[in-house]
Coordinates of C-alpha atoms in Angstrom, one line a residue:
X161 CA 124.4 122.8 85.0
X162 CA 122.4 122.0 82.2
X163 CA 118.9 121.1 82.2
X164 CA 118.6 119.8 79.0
X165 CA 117.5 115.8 80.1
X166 CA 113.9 114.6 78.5
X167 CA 112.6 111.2 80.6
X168 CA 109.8 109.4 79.7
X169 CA 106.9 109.5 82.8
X170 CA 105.1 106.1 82.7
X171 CA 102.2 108.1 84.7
X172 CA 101.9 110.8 82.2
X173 CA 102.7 108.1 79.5
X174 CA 104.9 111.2 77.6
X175 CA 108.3 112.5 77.5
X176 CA 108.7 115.2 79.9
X177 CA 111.4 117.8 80.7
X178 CA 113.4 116.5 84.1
X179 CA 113.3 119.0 86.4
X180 CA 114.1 117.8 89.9
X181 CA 112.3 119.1 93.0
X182 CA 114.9 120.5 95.0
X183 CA 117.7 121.0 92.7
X184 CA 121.0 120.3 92.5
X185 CA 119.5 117.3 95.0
X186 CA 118.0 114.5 93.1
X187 CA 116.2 111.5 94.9
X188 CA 116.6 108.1 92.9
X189 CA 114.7 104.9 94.2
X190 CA 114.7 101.4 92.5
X191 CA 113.2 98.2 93.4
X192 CA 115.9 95.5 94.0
X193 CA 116.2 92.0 93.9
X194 CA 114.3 89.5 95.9
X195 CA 117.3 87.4 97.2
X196 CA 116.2 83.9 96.8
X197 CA 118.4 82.8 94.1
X198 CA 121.5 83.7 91.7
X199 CA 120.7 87.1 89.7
X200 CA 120.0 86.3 85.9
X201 CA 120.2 88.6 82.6
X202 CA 116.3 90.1 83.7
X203 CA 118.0 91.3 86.7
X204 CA 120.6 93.0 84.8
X205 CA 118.5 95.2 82.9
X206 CA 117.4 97.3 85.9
X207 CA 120.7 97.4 87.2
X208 CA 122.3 99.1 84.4
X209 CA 120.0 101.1 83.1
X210 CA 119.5 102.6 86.1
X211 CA 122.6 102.7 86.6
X212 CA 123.3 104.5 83.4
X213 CA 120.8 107.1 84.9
X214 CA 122.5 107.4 88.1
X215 CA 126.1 108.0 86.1
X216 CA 124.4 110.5 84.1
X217 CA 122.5 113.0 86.6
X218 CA 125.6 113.1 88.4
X219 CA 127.8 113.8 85.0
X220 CA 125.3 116.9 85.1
X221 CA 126.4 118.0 88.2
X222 CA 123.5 117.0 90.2
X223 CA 124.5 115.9 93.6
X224 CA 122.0 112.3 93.8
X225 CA 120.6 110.0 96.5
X226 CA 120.3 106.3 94.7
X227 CA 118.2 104.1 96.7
X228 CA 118.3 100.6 95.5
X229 CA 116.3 98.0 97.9
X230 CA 117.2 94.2 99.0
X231 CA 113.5 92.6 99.8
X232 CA 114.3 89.9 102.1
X233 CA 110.8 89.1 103.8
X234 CA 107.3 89.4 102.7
X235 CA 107.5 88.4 99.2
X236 CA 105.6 85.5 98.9
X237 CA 105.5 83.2 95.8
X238 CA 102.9 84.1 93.6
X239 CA 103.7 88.1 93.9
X240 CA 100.6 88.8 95.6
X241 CA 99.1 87.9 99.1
X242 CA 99.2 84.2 99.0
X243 CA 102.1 81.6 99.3
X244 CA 104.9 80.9 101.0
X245 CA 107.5 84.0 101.0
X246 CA 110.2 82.9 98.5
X247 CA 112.9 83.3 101.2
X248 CA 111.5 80.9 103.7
X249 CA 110.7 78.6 101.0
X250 CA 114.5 78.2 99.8
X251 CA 115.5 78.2 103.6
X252 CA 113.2 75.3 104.4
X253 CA 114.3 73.8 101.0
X254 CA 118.4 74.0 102.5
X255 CA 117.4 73.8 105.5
X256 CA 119.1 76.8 106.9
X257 CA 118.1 80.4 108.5
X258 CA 115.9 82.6 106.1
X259 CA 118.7 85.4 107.2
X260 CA 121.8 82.9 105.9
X261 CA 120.1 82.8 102.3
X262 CA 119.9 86.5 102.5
X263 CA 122.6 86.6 103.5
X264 CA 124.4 84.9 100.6
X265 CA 122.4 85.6 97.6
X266 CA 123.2 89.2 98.5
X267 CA 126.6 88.6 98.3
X268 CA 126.7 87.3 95.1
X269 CA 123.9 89.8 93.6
X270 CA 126.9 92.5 94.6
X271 CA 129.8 90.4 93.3
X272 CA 127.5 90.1 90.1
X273 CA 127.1 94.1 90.0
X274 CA 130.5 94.6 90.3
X275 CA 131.2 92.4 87.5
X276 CA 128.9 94.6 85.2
X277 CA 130.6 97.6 86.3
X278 CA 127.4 99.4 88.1
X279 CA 127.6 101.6 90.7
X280 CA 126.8 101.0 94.2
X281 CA 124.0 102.7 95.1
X282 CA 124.1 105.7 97.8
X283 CA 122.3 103.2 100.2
X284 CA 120.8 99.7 100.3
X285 CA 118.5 99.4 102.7
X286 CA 116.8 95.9 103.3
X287 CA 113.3 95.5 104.2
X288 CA 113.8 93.7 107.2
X289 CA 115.5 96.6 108.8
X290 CA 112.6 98.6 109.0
X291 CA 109.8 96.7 110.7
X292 CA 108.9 99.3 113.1
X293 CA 108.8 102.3 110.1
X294 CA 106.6 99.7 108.0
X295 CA 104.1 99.5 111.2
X296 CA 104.0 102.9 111.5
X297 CA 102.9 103.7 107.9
X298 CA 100.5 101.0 107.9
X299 CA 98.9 103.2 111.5
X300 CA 98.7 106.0 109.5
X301 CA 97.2 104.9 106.2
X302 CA 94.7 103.1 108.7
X303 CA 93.9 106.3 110.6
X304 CA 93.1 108.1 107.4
X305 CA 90.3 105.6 106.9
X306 CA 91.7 103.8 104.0
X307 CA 92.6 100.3 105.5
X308 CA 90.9 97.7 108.0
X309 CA 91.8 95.1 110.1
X310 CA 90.7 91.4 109.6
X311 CA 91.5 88.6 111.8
X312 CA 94.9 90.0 112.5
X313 CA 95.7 91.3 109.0
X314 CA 95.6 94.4 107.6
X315 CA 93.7 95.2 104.1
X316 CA 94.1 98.2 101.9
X317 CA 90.5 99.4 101.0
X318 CA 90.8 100.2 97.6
X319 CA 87.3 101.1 97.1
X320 CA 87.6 103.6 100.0
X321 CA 90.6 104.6 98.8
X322 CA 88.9 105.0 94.5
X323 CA 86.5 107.3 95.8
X324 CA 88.5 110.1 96.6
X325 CA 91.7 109.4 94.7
X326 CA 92.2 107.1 91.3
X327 CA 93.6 103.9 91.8
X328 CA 94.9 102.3 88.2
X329 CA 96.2 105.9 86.9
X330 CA 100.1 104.3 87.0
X331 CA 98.5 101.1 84.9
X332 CA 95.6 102.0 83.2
X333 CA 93.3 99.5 85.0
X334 CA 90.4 100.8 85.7
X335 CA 88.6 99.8 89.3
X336 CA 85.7 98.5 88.5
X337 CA 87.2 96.2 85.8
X338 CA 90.0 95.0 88.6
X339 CA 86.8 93.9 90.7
X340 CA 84.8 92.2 88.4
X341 CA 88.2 90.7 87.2
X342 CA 89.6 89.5 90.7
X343 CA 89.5 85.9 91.5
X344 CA 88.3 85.4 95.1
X345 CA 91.5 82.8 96.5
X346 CA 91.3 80.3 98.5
X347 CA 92.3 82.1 101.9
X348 CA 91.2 85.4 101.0
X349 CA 87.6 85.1 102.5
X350 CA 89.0 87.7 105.2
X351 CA 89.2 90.7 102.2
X352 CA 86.6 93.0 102.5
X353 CA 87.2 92.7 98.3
X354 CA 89.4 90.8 95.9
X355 CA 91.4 93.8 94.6
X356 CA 92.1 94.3 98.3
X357 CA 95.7 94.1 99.0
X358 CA 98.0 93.2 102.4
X359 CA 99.8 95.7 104.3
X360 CA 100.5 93.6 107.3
X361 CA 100.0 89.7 107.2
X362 CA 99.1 87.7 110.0
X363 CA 101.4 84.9 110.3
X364 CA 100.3 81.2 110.4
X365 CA 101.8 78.8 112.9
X366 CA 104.3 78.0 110.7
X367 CA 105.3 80.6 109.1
X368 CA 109.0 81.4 110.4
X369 CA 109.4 84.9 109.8
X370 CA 107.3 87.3 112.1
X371 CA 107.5 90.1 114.2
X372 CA 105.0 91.3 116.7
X373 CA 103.0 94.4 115.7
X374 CA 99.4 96.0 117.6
X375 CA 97.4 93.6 115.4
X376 CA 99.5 90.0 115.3
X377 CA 102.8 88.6 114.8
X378 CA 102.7 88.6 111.6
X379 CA 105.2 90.5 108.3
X380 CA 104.7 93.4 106.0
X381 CA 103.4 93.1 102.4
X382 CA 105.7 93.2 99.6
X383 CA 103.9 96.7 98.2
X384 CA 104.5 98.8 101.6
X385 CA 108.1 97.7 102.3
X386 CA 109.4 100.0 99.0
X387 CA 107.2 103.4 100.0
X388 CA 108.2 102.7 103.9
X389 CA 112.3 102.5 102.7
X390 CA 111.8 105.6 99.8
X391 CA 110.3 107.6 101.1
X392 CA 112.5 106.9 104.7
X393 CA 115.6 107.9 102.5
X394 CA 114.1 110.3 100.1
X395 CA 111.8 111.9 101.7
X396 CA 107.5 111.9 101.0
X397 CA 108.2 113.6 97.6
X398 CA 111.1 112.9 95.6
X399 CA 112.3 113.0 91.7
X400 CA 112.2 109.4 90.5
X401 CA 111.4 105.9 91.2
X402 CA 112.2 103.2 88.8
X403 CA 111.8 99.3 88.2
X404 CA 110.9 96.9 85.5
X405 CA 107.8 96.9 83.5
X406 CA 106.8 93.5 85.1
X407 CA 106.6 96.0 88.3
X408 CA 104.2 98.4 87.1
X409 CA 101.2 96.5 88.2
X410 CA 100.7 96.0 91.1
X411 CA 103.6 96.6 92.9
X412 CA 104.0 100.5 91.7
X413 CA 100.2 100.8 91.4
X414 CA 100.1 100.0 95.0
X415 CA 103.1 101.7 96.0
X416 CA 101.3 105.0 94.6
X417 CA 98.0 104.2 96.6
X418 CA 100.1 103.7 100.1
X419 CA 101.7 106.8 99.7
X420 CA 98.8 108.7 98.7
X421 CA 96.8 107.6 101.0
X422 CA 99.5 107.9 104.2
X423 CA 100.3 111.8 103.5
X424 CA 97.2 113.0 101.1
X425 CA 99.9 113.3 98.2
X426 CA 101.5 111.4 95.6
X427 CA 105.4 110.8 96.4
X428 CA 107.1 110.4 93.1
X429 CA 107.3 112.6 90.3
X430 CA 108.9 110.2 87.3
X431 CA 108.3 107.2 87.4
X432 CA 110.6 104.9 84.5
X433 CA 110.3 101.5 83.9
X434 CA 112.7 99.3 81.9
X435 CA 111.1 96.4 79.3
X436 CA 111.6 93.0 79.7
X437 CA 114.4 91.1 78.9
X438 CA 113.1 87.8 77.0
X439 CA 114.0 84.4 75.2
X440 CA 112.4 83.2 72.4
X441 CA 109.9 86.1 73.2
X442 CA 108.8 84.8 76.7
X443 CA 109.9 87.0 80.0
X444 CA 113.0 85.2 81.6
X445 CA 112.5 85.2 85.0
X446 CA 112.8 82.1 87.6
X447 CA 109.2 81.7 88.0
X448 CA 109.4 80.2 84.3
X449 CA 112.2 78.4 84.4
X450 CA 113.7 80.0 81.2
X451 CA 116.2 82.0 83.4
X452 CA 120.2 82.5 82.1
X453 CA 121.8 83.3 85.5
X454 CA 124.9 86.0 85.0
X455 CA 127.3 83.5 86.4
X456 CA 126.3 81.2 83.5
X457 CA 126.9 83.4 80.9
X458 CA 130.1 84.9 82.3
X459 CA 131.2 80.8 82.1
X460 CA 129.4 79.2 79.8
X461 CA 127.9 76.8 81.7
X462 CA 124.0 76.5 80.5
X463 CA 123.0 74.3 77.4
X464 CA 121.4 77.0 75.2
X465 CA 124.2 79.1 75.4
X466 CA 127.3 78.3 72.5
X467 CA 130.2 80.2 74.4
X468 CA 130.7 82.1 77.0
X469 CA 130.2 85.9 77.1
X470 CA 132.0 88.5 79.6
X471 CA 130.7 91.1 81.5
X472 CA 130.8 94.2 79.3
X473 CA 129.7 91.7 76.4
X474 CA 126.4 91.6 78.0
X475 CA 126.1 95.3 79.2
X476 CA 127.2 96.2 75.7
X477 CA 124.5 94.3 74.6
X478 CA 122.2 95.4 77.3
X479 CA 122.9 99.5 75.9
X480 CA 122.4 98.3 72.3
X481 CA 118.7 98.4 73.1
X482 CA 116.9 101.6 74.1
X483 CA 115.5 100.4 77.8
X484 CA 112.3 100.8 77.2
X485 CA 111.9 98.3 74.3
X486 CA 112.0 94.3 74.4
X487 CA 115.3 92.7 74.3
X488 CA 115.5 89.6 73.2
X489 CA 118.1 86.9 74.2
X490 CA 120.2 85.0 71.2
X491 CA 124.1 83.6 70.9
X492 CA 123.8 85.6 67.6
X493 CA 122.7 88.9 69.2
X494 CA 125.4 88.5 72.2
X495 CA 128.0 87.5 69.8
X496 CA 127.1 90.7 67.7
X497 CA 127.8 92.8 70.9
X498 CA 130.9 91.1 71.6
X499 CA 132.4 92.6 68.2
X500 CA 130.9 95.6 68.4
X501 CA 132.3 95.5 71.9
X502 CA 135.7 95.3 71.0
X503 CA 135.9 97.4 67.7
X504 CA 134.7 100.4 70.1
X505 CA 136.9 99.3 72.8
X506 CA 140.2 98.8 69.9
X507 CA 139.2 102.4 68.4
X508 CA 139.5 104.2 72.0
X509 CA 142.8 102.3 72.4
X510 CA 143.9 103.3 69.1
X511 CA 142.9 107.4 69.7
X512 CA 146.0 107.3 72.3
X513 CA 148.1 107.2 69.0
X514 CA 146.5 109.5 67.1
X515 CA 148.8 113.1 67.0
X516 CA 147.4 116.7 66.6
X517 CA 148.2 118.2 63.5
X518 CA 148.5 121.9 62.4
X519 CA 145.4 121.8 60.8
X520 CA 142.2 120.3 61.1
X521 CA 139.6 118.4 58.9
X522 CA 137.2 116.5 61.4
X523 CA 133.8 117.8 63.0
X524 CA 134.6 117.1 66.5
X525 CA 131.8 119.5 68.1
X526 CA 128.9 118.4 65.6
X527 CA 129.8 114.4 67.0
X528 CA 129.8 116.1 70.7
X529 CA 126.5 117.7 70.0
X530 CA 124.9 114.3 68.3
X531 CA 125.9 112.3 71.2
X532 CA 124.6 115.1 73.6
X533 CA 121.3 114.6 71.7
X534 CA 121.2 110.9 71.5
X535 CA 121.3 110.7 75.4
X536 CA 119.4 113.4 76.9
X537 CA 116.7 112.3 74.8
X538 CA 115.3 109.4 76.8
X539 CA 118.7 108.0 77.4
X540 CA 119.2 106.6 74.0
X541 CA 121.6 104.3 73.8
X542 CA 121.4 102.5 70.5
X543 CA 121.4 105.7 69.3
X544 CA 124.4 107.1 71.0
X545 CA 126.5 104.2 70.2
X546 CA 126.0 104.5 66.9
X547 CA 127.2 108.1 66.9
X548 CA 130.3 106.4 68.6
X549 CA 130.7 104.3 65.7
X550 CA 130.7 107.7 63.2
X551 CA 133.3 108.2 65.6
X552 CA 135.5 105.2 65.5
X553 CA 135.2 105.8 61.9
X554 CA 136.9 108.8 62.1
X555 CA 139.6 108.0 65.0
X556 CA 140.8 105.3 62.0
X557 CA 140.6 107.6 59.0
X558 CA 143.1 110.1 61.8
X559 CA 145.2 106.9 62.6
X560 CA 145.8 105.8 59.1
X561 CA 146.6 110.0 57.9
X562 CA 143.4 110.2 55.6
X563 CA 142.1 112.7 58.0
X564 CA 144.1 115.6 60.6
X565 CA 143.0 117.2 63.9
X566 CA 144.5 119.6 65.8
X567 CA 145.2 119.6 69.3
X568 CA 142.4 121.4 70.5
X569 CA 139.9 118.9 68.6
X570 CA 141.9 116.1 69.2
X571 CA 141.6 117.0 73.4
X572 CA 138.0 117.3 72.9
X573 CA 137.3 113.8 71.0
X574 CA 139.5 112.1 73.5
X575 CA 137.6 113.4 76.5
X576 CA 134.1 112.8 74.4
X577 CA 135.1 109.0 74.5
X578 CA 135.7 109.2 77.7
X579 CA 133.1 110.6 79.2
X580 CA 130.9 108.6 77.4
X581 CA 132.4 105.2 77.0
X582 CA 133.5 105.5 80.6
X583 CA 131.9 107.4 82.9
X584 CA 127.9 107.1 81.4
X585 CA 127.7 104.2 79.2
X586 CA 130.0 102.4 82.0
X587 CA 132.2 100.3 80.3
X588 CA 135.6 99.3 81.0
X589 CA 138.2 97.2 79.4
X590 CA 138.1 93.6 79.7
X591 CA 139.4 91.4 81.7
X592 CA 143.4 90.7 82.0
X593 CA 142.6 87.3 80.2
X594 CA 140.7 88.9 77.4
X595 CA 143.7 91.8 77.3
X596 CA 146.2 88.2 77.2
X597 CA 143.7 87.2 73.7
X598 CA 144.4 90.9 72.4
X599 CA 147.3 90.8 72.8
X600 CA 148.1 87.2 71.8
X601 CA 146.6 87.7 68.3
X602 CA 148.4 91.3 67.7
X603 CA 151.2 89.1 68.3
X604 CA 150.0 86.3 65.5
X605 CA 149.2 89.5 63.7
X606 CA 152.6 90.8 63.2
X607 CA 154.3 87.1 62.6
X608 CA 151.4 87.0 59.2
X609 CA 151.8 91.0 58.3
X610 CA 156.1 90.4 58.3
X611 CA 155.2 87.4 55.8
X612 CA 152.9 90.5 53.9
X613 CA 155.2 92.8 54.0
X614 CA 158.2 90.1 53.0
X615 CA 155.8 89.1 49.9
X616 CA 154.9 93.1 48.9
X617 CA 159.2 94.0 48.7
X618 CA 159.5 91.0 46.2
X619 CA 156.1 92.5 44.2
X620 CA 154.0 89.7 45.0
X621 CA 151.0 91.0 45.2
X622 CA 149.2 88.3 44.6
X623 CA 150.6 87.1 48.4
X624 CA 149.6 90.2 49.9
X625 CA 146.2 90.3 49.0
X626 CA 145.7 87.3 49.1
X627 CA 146.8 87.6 53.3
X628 CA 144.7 91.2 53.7
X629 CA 141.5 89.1 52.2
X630 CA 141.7 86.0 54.3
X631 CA 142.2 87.9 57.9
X632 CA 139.2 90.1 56.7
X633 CA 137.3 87.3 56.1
X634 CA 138.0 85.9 59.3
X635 CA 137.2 89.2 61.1
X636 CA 140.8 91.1 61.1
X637 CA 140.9 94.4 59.3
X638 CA 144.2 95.5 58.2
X639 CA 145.2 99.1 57.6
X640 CA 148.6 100.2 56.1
X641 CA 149.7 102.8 57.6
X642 CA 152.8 105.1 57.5
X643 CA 154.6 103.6 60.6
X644 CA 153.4 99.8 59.4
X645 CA 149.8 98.8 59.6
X646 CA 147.1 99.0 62.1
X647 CA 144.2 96.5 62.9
X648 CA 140.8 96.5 63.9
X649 CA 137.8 93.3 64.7
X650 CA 135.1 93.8 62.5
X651 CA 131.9 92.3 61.7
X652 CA 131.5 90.0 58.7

């Protein structure tokens, strides 16, 4: 096994070496979806990025534990301790049982997944399920002095906690700025201080979701439900945790100040967070209302979107960008992934004609090592994909005879692309519709290049250029080749 992967620690803010714990074992935990409503393009970025993590420790031979979460109580609408919990909200809005929306948002967050080709992860646990683990943590952080009860509730002291640990060192936000900064809410009189945040909530009369606890019936907070369920799975140290940006404060803050302060220890060695994806430079997320859900794009159906974009379109486009920088949504960008898309996807089609030669005038191994490089630093995908595309250069020059390869090379390059293509970056071939349009216009292809070839055995050459410049300018590139001619989509 090679230990060759460089992550970037947001608590260290550096890249570091990744070196696991307990090697070959690797624990993985991400924060999933809140499942109120349809998944949208923001939650794809977690999900395949860390996804792409997940298919890579385990193309390194290490043997991992992905932990991915479904929060389905205790997340109440303005991400803090005040509100209604989303859940409830949408079930009283439908009138139905918090459990049925759950229930089917779930299912179409995992029918969404699959669409995008991610993994599953090793377990799913949902927040609801572990009640009685949640109460238990919140006994013990409340035994080591660093929480108190208030009318039912339970607060976690921060200054108690800042005086003998840090609290901010995830963020950067410094304590005493956090309480001079913290508005005191209406309803939050019972907080010993502003920066003060729930582990157990009291319910109110009409609060629908509760479970009885030594201090009221009442529900966890939205911070303790992900170090109850990771560390549960993964143990009270473990290699990774990731999430979005958005996440970083204060939900992983918190997280790290639970944990800390339940075993005297910090749980996580690398933590990652992916950027934001945004439109027109805001944050998409539902809380805006700027939100493109994945169904829509997959269809089409939302006005600022000009067509409709499949799957591995958007995870194409997704990859383009290294995860931790902004990525911003445009037709023009998506459309520019949708070529790029296909040309990669036409070049690993076209290396199954490719034959080994006797001898051999491509660099196979220094391509092998650049791609090697490109993802173990960081996981960087633009980068990597455009040492594809030297590639795909050079899987045309061998199809067209301007280049040769011998076997050996030619068995390397071919498992190259598909390791990486496949089995890390995670694509897959389209649809059986979009493989219908393939092969549809090969078909118009060859009725246009007979005409070419009709109009080159009479010497007119003014016909067959004339035919070669007009598909390239509408995005055809045509090859001539010894057996005929071969054909690639290109950007204009």
């Amino acid at each position: 096994m090679k230990n060759r992967l460089v992550l970037y620690n947001t608590l260290s803010r550096k890249k570091e070496q990744f070196e696991p714990i307990n090697p070959p074992f690797v624990g993985l935990y991400v924060c999933g979806p809140t499942v109120y409503g349809d998944a949208h393009l923001g939650h794809a970025r977690p999900a395949i990025t860390f996804d792409l993590l997940f298919r890579y420790l385990k193309y390194l031979g290490y043997k991992v534990r992905y932990v991915r979460n479904i929060t389905d109580v205790g997340h109440l609408t303005d991400d803090s301790d005040d509100g209604e919990d989303k859940i409830e909200k949408k079930a009283k809005l439908d009138r139905l049982e918090p459990m049925e929306i759950v229930q089917f948002y779930t299912n179409r967050y995992h029918h969404n997944m699959e669409q995008l080709n991610t993994l599953p992860p090793s377990i799913e646990p949902h927040a609801s399920g572990h009640i009685i683990e949640q109460e238990e943590l919140v006994k013990k952080i409340l035994d080591n002095g660093f929480a108190y009860e208030s009318d039912g509730s339970i607060y976690f002291d921060v200054e108690a906690y800042n005086k003998k640990y840090s609290y901010g060192k995830l963020s950067g936000r410094r304590v005493e700025e956090l309480f001079a900064n913290t508005r005191q809410l209406d309803g939050q009189g019972e907080k010993r201080n502003p920066a003060d945040f729930a582990l157990w909530k009291k319910a109110t009369p009409e609060h629908i979701m509760r479970w009885p606890s030594p201090w009221s019936n009442g529900f966890p907070g939205w911070h303790l439900e992900c170090s109850c369920m990771s560390q549960k799975y993964l143990g009270d140290r473990f290699d990774i945790h990731g999430g979005g940006l958005d996440l970083q404060f204060p939900h992983h803050e918190c997280e790290i100040a639970q944990s800390t302060a339940a075993y005297g220890h910090e749980a996580v060695k690398y933590w990652m967070h992916n950027n934001m994806v945004t439109i027109k430079g805001q944050k998409m997320g539902k809380s805006l209302g700027n939100f493109i859900t994945l169904d829509q794009l997959f269809s089409g159906e939302n006005d600022v979107l000009e067509q409709a974009y499949s799957p591995m379109t958007v995870r194409f486009f997704i990859l383009q960008a290294h995860y931790r920088s902004p990525l911003d949504f445009s037709n023009e960008a998506l459309k520019a992934a949708q070529k790029g898309y296909e040309r990669l996807m036409t070049a690993v089609r076209a290396l199954d004609k490719v034959k080994a030669s006797a001898g051999n005038t491509v660099d196979v191994d220094a391509l092998i090592t650049q791609c090697e490089e490109a993802i173990d630093d960081d996981l960087n995908t633009p980068v990597l994909i455009s040492h594809l595309f030297d590639g795909v250069r050079m899987i045309n020059s061998l199809v067209a005879g301007n280049e040769k390869i011998d076997a050996g090379n030619l068995a390397k390059l071919k498992k190259l692309y598909q390791d990486y293509v496949f089995d890390i970056l995670g694509l897959k071939a389209e649809s059986e519709s979009v493989s219908q349009d393939h092969e549809v216009l090969g078909k118009i292809l060859d009725m246009v290049m007979s005409i070419r070839t009709e109009a080159k055995q009479k010497k007119d050459w003014a016909t067959s250029d004339k035919i070669r410049d007009e598909l390239k300018a509408a995005g055809v590139a045509i090859k001539d080749t010894k057996e005929g001619y071969e054909w690639e989509l290109v950007e204009n």
